[in-house]
mmCIF file with all atom_site columns, C-alpha atoms in Angstrom:
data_model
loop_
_atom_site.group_PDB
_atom_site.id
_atom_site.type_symbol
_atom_site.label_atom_id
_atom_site.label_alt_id
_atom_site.label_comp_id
_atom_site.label_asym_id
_atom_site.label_entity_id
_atom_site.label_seq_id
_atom_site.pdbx_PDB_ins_code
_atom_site.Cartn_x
_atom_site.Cartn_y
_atom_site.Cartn_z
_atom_site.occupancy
_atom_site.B_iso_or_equiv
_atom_site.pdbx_formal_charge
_atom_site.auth_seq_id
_atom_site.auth_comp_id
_atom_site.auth_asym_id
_atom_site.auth_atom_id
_atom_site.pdbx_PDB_model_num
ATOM 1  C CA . UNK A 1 1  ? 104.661 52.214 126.448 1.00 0.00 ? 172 UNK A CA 1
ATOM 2  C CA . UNK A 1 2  ? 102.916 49.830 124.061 1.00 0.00 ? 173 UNK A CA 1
ATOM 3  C CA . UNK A 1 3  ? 104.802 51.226 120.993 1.00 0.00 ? 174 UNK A CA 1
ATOM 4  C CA . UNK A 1 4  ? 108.009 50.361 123.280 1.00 0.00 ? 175 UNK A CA 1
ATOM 5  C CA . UNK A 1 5  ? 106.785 46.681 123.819 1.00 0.00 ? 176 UNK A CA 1
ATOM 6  C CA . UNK A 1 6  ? 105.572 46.101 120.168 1.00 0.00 ? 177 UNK A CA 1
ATOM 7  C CA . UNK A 1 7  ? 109.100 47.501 118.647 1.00 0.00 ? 178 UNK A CA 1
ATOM 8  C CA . UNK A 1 8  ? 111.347 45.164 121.296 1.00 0.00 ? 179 UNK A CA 1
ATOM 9  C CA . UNK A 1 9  ? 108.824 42.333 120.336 1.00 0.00 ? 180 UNK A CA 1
ATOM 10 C CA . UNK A 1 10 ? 109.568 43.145 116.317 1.00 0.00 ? 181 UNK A CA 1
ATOM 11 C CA . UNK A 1 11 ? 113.366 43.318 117.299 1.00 0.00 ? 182 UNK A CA 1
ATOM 12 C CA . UNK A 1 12 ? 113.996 40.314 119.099 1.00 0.00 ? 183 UNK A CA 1
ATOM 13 C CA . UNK A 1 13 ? 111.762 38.453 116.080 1.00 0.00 ? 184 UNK A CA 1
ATOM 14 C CA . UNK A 1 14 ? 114.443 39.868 113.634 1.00 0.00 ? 185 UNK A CA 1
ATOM 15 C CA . UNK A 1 15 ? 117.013 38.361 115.716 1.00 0.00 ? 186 UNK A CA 1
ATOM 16 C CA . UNK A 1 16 ? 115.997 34.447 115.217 1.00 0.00 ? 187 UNK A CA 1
ATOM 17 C CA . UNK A 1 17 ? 117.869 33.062 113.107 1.00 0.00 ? 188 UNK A CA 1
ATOM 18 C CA . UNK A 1 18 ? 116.353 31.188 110.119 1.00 0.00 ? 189 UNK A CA 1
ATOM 19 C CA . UNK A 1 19 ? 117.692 28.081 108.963 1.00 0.00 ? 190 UNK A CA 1
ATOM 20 C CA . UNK A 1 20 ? 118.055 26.246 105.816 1.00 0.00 ? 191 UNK A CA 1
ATOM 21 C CA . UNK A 1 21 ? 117.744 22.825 104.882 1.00 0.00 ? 192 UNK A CA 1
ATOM 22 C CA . UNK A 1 22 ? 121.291 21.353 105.355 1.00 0.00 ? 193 UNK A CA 1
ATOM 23 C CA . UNK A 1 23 ? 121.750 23.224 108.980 1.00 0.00 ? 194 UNK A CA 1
ATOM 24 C CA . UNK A 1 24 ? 123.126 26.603 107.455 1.00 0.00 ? 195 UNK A CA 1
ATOM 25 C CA . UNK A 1 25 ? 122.169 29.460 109.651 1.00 0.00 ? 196 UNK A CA 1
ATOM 26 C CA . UNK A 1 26 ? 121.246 32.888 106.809 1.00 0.00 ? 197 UNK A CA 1
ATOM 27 C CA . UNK A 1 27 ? 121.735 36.338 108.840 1.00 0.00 ? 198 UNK A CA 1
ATOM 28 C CA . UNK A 1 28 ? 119.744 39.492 106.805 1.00 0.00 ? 199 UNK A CA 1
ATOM 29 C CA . UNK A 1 29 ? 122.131 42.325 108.013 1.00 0.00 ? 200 UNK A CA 1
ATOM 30 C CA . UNK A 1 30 ? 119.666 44.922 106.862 1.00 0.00 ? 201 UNK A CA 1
ATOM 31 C CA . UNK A 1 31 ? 117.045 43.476 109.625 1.00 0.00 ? 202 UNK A CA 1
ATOM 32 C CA . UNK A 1 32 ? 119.670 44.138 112.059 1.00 0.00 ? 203 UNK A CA 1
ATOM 33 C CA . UNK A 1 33 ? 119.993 47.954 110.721 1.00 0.00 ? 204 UNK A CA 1
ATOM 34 C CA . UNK A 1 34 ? 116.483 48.172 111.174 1.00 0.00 ? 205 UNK A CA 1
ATOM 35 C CA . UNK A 1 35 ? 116.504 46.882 114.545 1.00 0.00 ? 206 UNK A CA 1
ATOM 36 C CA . UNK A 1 36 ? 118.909 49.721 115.360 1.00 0.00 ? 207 UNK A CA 1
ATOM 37 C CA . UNK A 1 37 ? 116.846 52.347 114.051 1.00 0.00 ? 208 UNK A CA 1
ATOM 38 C CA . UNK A 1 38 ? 113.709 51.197 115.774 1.00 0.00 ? 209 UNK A CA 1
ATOM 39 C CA . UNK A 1 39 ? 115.655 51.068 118.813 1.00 0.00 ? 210 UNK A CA 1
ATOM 40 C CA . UNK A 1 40 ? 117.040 55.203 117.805 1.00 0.00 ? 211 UNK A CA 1
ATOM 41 C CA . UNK A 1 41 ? 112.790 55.844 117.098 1.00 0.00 ? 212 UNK A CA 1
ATOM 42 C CA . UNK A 1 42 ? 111.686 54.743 120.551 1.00 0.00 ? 213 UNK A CA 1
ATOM 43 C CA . UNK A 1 43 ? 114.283 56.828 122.240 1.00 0.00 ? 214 UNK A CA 1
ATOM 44 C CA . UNK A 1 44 ? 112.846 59.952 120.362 1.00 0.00 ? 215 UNK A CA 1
ATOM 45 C CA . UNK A 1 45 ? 109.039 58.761 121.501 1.00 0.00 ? 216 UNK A CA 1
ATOM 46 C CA . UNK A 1 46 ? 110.535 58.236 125.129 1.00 0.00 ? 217 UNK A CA 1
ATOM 47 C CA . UNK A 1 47 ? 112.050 61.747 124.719 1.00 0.00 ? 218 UNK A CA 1
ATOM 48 C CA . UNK A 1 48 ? 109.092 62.953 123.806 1.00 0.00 ? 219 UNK A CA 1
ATOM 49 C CA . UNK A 1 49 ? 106.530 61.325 126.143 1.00 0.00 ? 220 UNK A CA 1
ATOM 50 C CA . UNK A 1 50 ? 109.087 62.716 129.107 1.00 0.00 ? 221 UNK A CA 1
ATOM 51 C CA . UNK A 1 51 ? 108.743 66.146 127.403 1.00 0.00 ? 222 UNK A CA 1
ATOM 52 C CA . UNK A 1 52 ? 105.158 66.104 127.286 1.00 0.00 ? 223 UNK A CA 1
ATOM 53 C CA . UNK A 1 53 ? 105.111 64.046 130.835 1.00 0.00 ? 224 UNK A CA 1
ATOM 54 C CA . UNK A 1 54 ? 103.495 60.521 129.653 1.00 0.00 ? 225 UNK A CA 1
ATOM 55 C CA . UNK A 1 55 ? 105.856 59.157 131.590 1.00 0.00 ? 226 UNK A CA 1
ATOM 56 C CA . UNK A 1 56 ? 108.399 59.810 134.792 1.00 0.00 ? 227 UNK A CA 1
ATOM 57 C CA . UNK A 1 57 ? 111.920 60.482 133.974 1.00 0.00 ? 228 UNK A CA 1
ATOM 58 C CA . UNK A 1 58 ? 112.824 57.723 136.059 1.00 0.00 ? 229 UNK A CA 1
ATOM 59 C CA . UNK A 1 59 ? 110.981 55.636 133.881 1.00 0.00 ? 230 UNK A CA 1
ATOM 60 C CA . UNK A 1 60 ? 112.455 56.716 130.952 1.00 0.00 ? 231 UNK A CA 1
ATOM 61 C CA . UNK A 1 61 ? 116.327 56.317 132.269 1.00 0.00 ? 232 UNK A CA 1
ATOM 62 C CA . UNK A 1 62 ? 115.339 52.595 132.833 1.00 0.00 ? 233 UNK A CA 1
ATOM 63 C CA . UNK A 1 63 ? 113.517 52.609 129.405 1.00 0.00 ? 234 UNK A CA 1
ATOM 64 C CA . UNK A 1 64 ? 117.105 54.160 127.894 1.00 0.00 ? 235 UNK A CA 1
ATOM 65 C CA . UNK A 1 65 ? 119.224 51.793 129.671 1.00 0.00 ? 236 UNK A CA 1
ATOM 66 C CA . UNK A 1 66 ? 117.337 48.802 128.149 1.00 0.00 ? 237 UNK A CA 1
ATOM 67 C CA . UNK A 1 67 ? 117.311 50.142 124.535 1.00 0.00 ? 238 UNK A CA 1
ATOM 68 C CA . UNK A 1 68 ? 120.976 50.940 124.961 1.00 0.00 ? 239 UNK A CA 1
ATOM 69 C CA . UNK A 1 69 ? 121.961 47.098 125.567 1.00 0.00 ? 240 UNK A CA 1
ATOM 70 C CA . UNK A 1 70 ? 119.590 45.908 123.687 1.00 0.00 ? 241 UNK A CA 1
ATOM 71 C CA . UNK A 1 71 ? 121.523 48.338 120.676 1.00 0.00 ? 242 UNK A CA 1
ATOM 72 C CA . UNK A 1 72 ? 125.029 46.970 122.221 1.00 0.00 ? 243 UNK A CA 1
ATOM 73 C CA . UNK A 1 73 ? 123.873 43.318 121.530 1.00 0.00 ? 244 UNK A CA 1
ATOM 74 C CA . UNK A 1 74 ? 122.528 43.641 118.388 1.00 0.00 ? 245 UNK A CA 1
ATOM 75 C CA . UNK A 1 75 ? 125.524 45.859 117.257 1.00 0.00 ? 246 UNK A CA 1
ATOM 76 C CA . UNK A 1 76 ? 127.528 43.396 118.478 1.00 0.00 ? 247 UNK A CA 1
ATOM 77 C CA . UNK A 1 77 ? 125.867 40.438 117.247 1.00 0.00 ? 248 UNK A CA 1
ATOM 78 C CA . UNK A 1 78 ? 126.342 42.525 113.474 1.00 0.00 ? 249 UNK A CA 1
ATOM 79 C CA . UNK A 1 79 ? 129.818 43.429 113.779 1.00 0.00 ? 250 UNK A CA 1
ATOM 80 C CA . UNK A 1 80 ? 130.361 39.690 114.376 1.00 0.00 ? 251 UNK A CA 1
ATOM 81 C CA . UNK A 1 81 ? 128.035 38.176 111.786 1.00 0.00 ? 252 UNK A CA 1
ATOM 82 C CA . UNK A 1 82 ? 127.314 40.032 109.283 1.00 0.00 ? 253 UNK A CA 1
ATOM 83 C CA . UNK A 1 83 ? 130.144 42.492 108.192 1.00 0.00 ? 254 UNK A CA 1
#
């Protein structure tokens, strides 16, 4: 649970957007890749922590459900931005 909490917290930090000094927003699309591959690790530790009963399945579907928006905006946000 706390490695799901500190990974979201490191994820949505990626997602502010610095800016410079005359108002021009900078986007670092290989922050965004990791983002996506935290978001890929903490389905394997939910996967995992289900397996070796951590946590309730029913947990875990709400746990997935989260991650998998969370993935949809930031994909989104990349496919958008970045490419």
């Amino acid at each position: 649970m706390n490695k799901i909490i500190m990974t979201l917290g490191v994820a949505s930090s990626l997602l502010t957007t610095p800016t410079e000094k005359d108002g021009t927003e900078v986007y670092y699309s290989t922050q965004l890749v990791y983002a996506m591959n935290n978001i890929e690790d903490m389905k394997e530790w939910i996967i995992q922590d289900v397996k070796n009963n951590k946590i309730d399945s029913e947990y875990a579907e709400f746990y997935f459900e989260t991650l998998d928006e969370t993935q949809g905006f930031i994909q989104d946000f990349y496919n958008k931005q970045c490419k």
